[in-house]
Amino acid sequence: MPELSDVEGFRRYFARFAAGRRVTKVRVPDADLLRDTSAQAIGRAVKGKRLGDPERHGKWLMAPAEGPWILMHFGMTGRLAWAQSDGERHRHDRLILVLAGGGELRYRNMRKFGGVWLARSEAERESVTGPLGPDAMDLDRGALGELLERRRGAIKPTLMDQRVLAGIGNLLADEILWQARINPRHPARELGSRRLDVLDSSMREVLRVSNRHGRIPRHESWLTGVRDDPDARCPRCGTRLRRDQVGGRTTRWCPRCQRR
DNA sequence: CAGGATGTTGGGTC
DNA sequence: CGACCCAACATCCT
């Protein structure tokens, strides 16, 4: 699930359980997810170091360890899990930070999208993440308008383009556009002032509520609460939802509320 | 058994 | 360069 709000939940989780504590051991049950380092190298870099407060940029979580940074991307199925050190290992635990004082933080990922990187400088962090636009949480209406007017394509793939703005994934994009009543294929640069207002406030509201939950809430009055039902109806107007591909991704939208 | 799933990247095309 | 499409990555679920 990991989009901005999920990763924001992981950030809080990391801060709560791991920040301020010292790493006593690094275990790597599956090195496939170590993308630019090895079990040995990450152990050497992080062991004995005290973890700091993690930062989030878009879907990236970045945790400082007194010099090096641990960068995590969660792909589609990643998460963090706190466990007692003698707790049963989960099959998809790929990296484990054992912490002083007991307990350990685990990077768990069923599929092998995403991964863990080690960076030693700001420059290295940027080369790992690639170019990222401003975090979606940091945008105001003016900044959002400026980003969008320079774009040529449809609004949905633009919102999901991490180089334009960082953090919005498929579910968030559908939810935001549905709440704003904007058609996902609407040209990004032709929203006009009125729709831009609504888009800005919808994005703010969806992110605010979702961040609080650490995920998009599966509330029945939200699109995300019904989107998996094949016969889903629009929670607002009862019209049967459409499902098609926009920018190569499955898109759920209401043909009545989100007319072109 | 086939198809689809929340994400990113790299290749190719226009 | 920008926009778009597709395939690939690995695994589970319907």
XYZ file of C-alpha atoms (C1' of nucleotides) in Angstrom:
288
model
C 0.000 0.000 0.000
C 2.767 2.394 0.695
C 2.050 5.879 -0.573
C 2.735 9.122 1.221
C 0.321 8.469 4.088
C 1.479 4.936 4.694
C 5.100 6.037 4.742
C 4.163 8.860 7.075
C 2.804 6.173 9.399
C 6.091 4.269 9.078
C 7.976 7.452 9.894
C 6.071 7.847 13.135
C 6.528 4.166 13.882
C 10.268 4.400 13.326
C 10.456 7.517 15.486
C 8.495 5.902 18.265
C 10.340 2.593 18.460
C 13.797 3.200 17.067
C 14.819 6.850 17.115
C 17.314 7.682 19.833
C 18.341 4.082 20.264
C 21.601 2.406 19.381
C 21.909 -0.386 16.842
C 23.614 -3.387 18.368
C 23.313 -5.731 15.437
C 22.148 -5.774 11.843
C 20.618 -8.965 10.538
C 19.977 -9.557 6.871
C 17.745 -12.588 6.320
C 17.493 -11.701 2.626
C 20.105 -9.497 0.992
C 18.104 -9.143 -2.239
C 16.512 -5.981 -0.878
C 19.859 -4.334 -0.083
C 20.168 -2.308 -3.243
C 23.450 -0.472 -3.027
C 25.124 -2.194 -0.146
C 25.814 -5.602 1.320
C 24.990 -7.245 4.606
C 28.571 -6.670 5.679
C 28.735 -3.063 4.588
C 25.478 -1.984 6.174
C 26.447 -3.768 9.366
C 29.762 -1.972 9.437
C 28.139 1.384 8.702
C 25.300 1.207 11.194
C 26.358 -1.051 14.045
C 27.019 0.906 17.212
C 25.357 4.014 15.805
C 22.473 5.826 17.384
C 19.466 6.248 15.126
C 17.997 9.700 14.747
C 14.571 11.010 13.839
C 13.660 9.804 10.377
C 12.554 12.075 7.578
C 10.048 11.350 4.856
C 10.136 12.745 1.350
C 7.343 11.468 -0.834
C 7.347 7.710 -0.443
C 10.923 7.597 0.861
C 11.849 7.120 4.481
C 15.324 8.300 5.444
C 16.800 7.575 8.832
C 20.073 9.109 10.009
C 22.532 6.904 11.861
C 25.222 9.314 13.043
C 26.690 9.872 9.598
C 25.234 7.387 7.166
C 21.562 7.429 6.232
C 19.391 4.379 5.867
C 16.995 4.919 2.968
C 13.906 2.776 2.645
C 11.409 2.424 -0.129
C 8.456 0.145 0.445
C 7.379 -0.686 -3.067
C 3.848 -2.025 -3.055
C 3.983 -4.364 -0.070
C 6.636 -3.091 2.315
C 6.187 -2.067 5.940
C 7.994 -1.812 9.254
C 7.432 -4.150 12.149
C 8.602 -3.876 15.705
C 9.277 -7.152 17.480
C 10.951 -8.609 20.490
C 14.368 -9.916 19.617
C 13.362 -13.474 20.365
C 10.089 -12.994 18.472
C 9.261 -15.277 15.637
C 10.789 -14.233 12.354
C 8.382 -13.368 9.580
C 9.038 -14.930 6.215
C 9.354 -11.550 4.532
C 11.575 -9.807 7.060
C 14.507 -8.700 4.914
C 16.490 -6.426 7.206
C 16.502 -6.302 10.986
C 17.967 -3.595 13.193
C 18.515 -5.010 16.652
C 18.458 -2.197 19.169
C 20.098 -1.619 22.502
C 17.696 -2.171 25.367
C 15.810 -4.964 23.622
C 13.558 -5.264 20.646
C 14.226 -4.849 16.964
C 12.878 -2.981 13.981
C 12.232 -5.021 10.893
C 11.924 -3.976 7.272
C 9.376 -6.405 5.902
C 8.430 -6.698 2.258
C 6.530 -9.503 0.632
C 7.438 -8.696 -2.944
C 10.837 -7.459 -3.926
C 9.927 -4.000 -5.131
C 11.505 -1.201 -3.191
C 14.441 -1.908 -0.930
C 17.018 -0.464 1.419
C 19.902 1.807 0.484
C 22.789 3.321 2.376
C 23.786 6.920 1.674
C 26.662 8.891 3.139
C 25.819 12.360 1.976
C 23.045 14.545 0.710
C 24.352 13.989 -2.806
C 24.197 10.250 -2.346
C 20.677 10.492 -1.002
C 19.619 12.323 -4.131
C 21.294 9.889 -6.439
C 19.428 7.061 -4.705
C 15.979 8.594 -4.833
C 16.395 10.191 -8.224
C 14.904 13.584 -8.869
C 11.925 14.208 -6.608
C 9.513 17.088 -6.718
C 8.454 18.808 -3.528
C 6.617 16.629 -1.035
C 2.883 16.780 -1.662
C 2.345 17.838 1.960
C 4.435 20.957 1.436
C 2.469 22.350 -1.483
C 0.129 25.255 -1.341
C -2.254 26.276 -4.066
C 0.224 28.570 -5.735
C 3.027 26.018 -5.879
C 0.661 23.311 -7.099
C -0.623 25.569 -9.869
C 2.898 26.371 -10.999
C 3.849 22.710 -11.153
C 0.771 21.759 -13.117
C 0.808 24.521 -15.678
C 4.210 23.389 -16.920
C 2.903 19.913 -17.689
C 1.374 18.639 -20.834
C -0.303 15.357 -19.908
C -3.410 14.316 -18.010
C -3.856 15.303 -14.397
C -3.753 11.841 -12.857
C -0.405 10.646 -14.196
C 0.959 14.110 -13.446
C -0.038 13.881 -9.790
C 1.633 10.492 -9.631
C 4.851 11.630 -11.287
C 7.337 11.703 -8.409
C 9.546 14.162 -10.277
C 6.711 16.686 -10.306
C 5.481 16.225 -6.758
C 6.432 13.416 -4.406
C 4.193 11.039 -2.503
C 1.003 10.544 -4.487
C 0.338 6.975 -5.634
C -2.506 5.346 -7.481
C -5.012 5.183 -4.650
C -4.335 8.684 -3.363
C -4.571 10.103 -6.875
C -7.964 8.482 -7.461
C -9.237 9.563 -4.060
C -8.090 13.165 -4.457
C -9.504 13.510 -7.964
C -12.788 11.927 -6.966
C -13.154 14.243 -3.996
C -12.285 17.201 -6.214
C -14.695 15.988 -8.934
C -12.000 16.214 -11.565
C -11.776 13.763 -14.440
C -8.492 11.815 -14.279
C -7.807 12.551 -17.965
C -8.329 16.269 -17.644
C -5.241 18.083 -18.988
C -3.100 19.111 -16.016
C -2.428 22.579 -17.341
C -6.039 23.365 -18.164
C -7.680 23.034 -14.799
C -8.492 26.684 -14.453
C -8.667 28.610 -11.250
C -11.821 27.042 -9.869
C -10.763 23.430 -10.292
C -7.297 24.217 -9.029
C -8.829 25.559 -5.816
C -10.831 22.406 -5.338
C -7.910 20.159 -6.207
C -5.723 21.938 -3.686
C -8.240 21.685 -0.880
C -9.121 18.063 -1.699
C -5.484 17.070 -1.720
C -4.923 18.792 1.579
C -7.942 17.123 3.154
C -7.251 13.633 1.807
C -3.635 13.824 2.957
C -4.514 15.276 6.345
C -7.024 12.555 7.164
C -4.969 9.755 5.606
C -1.822 10.782 7.424
C -3.650 10.612 10.702
C -4.607 7.016 9.956
C -1.279 6.081 8.393
C -3.237 4.951 5.331
C -6.194 6.018 3.258
C -9.159 5.277 5.485
C -11.491 2.612 4.128
C -14.499 4.699 4.926
C -17.611 4.062 2.891
C -18.017 7.730 2.146
C -14.629 7.718 0.430
C -13.838 6.251 -2.957
C -11.123 4.046 -1.478
C -13.657 2.400 0.810
C -15.593 0.993 -2.140
C -13.112 0.868 -5.008
C -12.371 -2.845 -4.759
C -16.002 -3.831 -5.166
C -16.519 -4.715 -8.833
C -20.034 -3.240 -8.778
C -19.072 -0.247 -6.677
C -21.251 2.830 -6.807
C -20.172 6.379 -6.213
C -20.555 7.121 -2.482
C -21.760 10.604 -3.428
C -24.288 10.066 -6.189
C -24.810 6.314 -6.501
C -23.684 6.130 -10.116
C -21.823 2.967 -11.032
C -18.106 3.666 -10.896
C -15.991 3.284 -13.993
C -12.779 1.344 -14.077
C -10.232 1.890 -16.802
C -6.584 2.491 -17.462
C -5.162 5.971 -17.213
C -1.435 6.348 -17.569
C -1.176 2.581 -17.465
C -2.767 2.316 -14.025
C -6.164 1.042 -12.962
C -8.338 4.053 -12.348
C -11.621 4.227 -10.473
C -13.792 7.249 -11.058
C -17.364 8.424 -11.233
C -18.600 9.286 -14.742
C -21.217 11.605 -13.299
C -19.260 13.527 -10.659
C -16.058 13.613 -12.683
C -17.294 14.632 -16.115
C -14.870 16.206 -18.536
C -4.902 -21.464 -14.311
C -5.058 -16.651 -15.584
C -5.066 -12.162 -14.288
C -4.397 -8.404 -11.354
C -2.368 -5.744 -7.435
C -0.734 -0.225 -3.921
C 5.605 1.215 -7.218
C 9.740 2.242 -9.991
C 12.849 1.803 -13.823
C 14.533 1.257 -18.299
C 13.764 0.702 -23.054
C 11.608 2.103 -27.155
C 8.707 5.321 -29.956
C 6.927 9.557 -31.572
C 13.492 16.816 -23.674
C 8.508 15.366 -22.772
C 4.859 12.147 -23.051
C 3.407 7.645 -23.577
C 3.525 2.633 -23.773
C 5.224 -1.662 -22.357
C 7.886 -5.064 -19.904
C 10.219 -6.403 -15.916
C 10.840 -7.066 -11.046
C 8.439 -11.147 -6.975
C 4.658 -12.851 -4.609
C 0.162 -13.489 -3.160
C -4.822 -13.425 -3.826
C -9.161 -13.893 -6.334
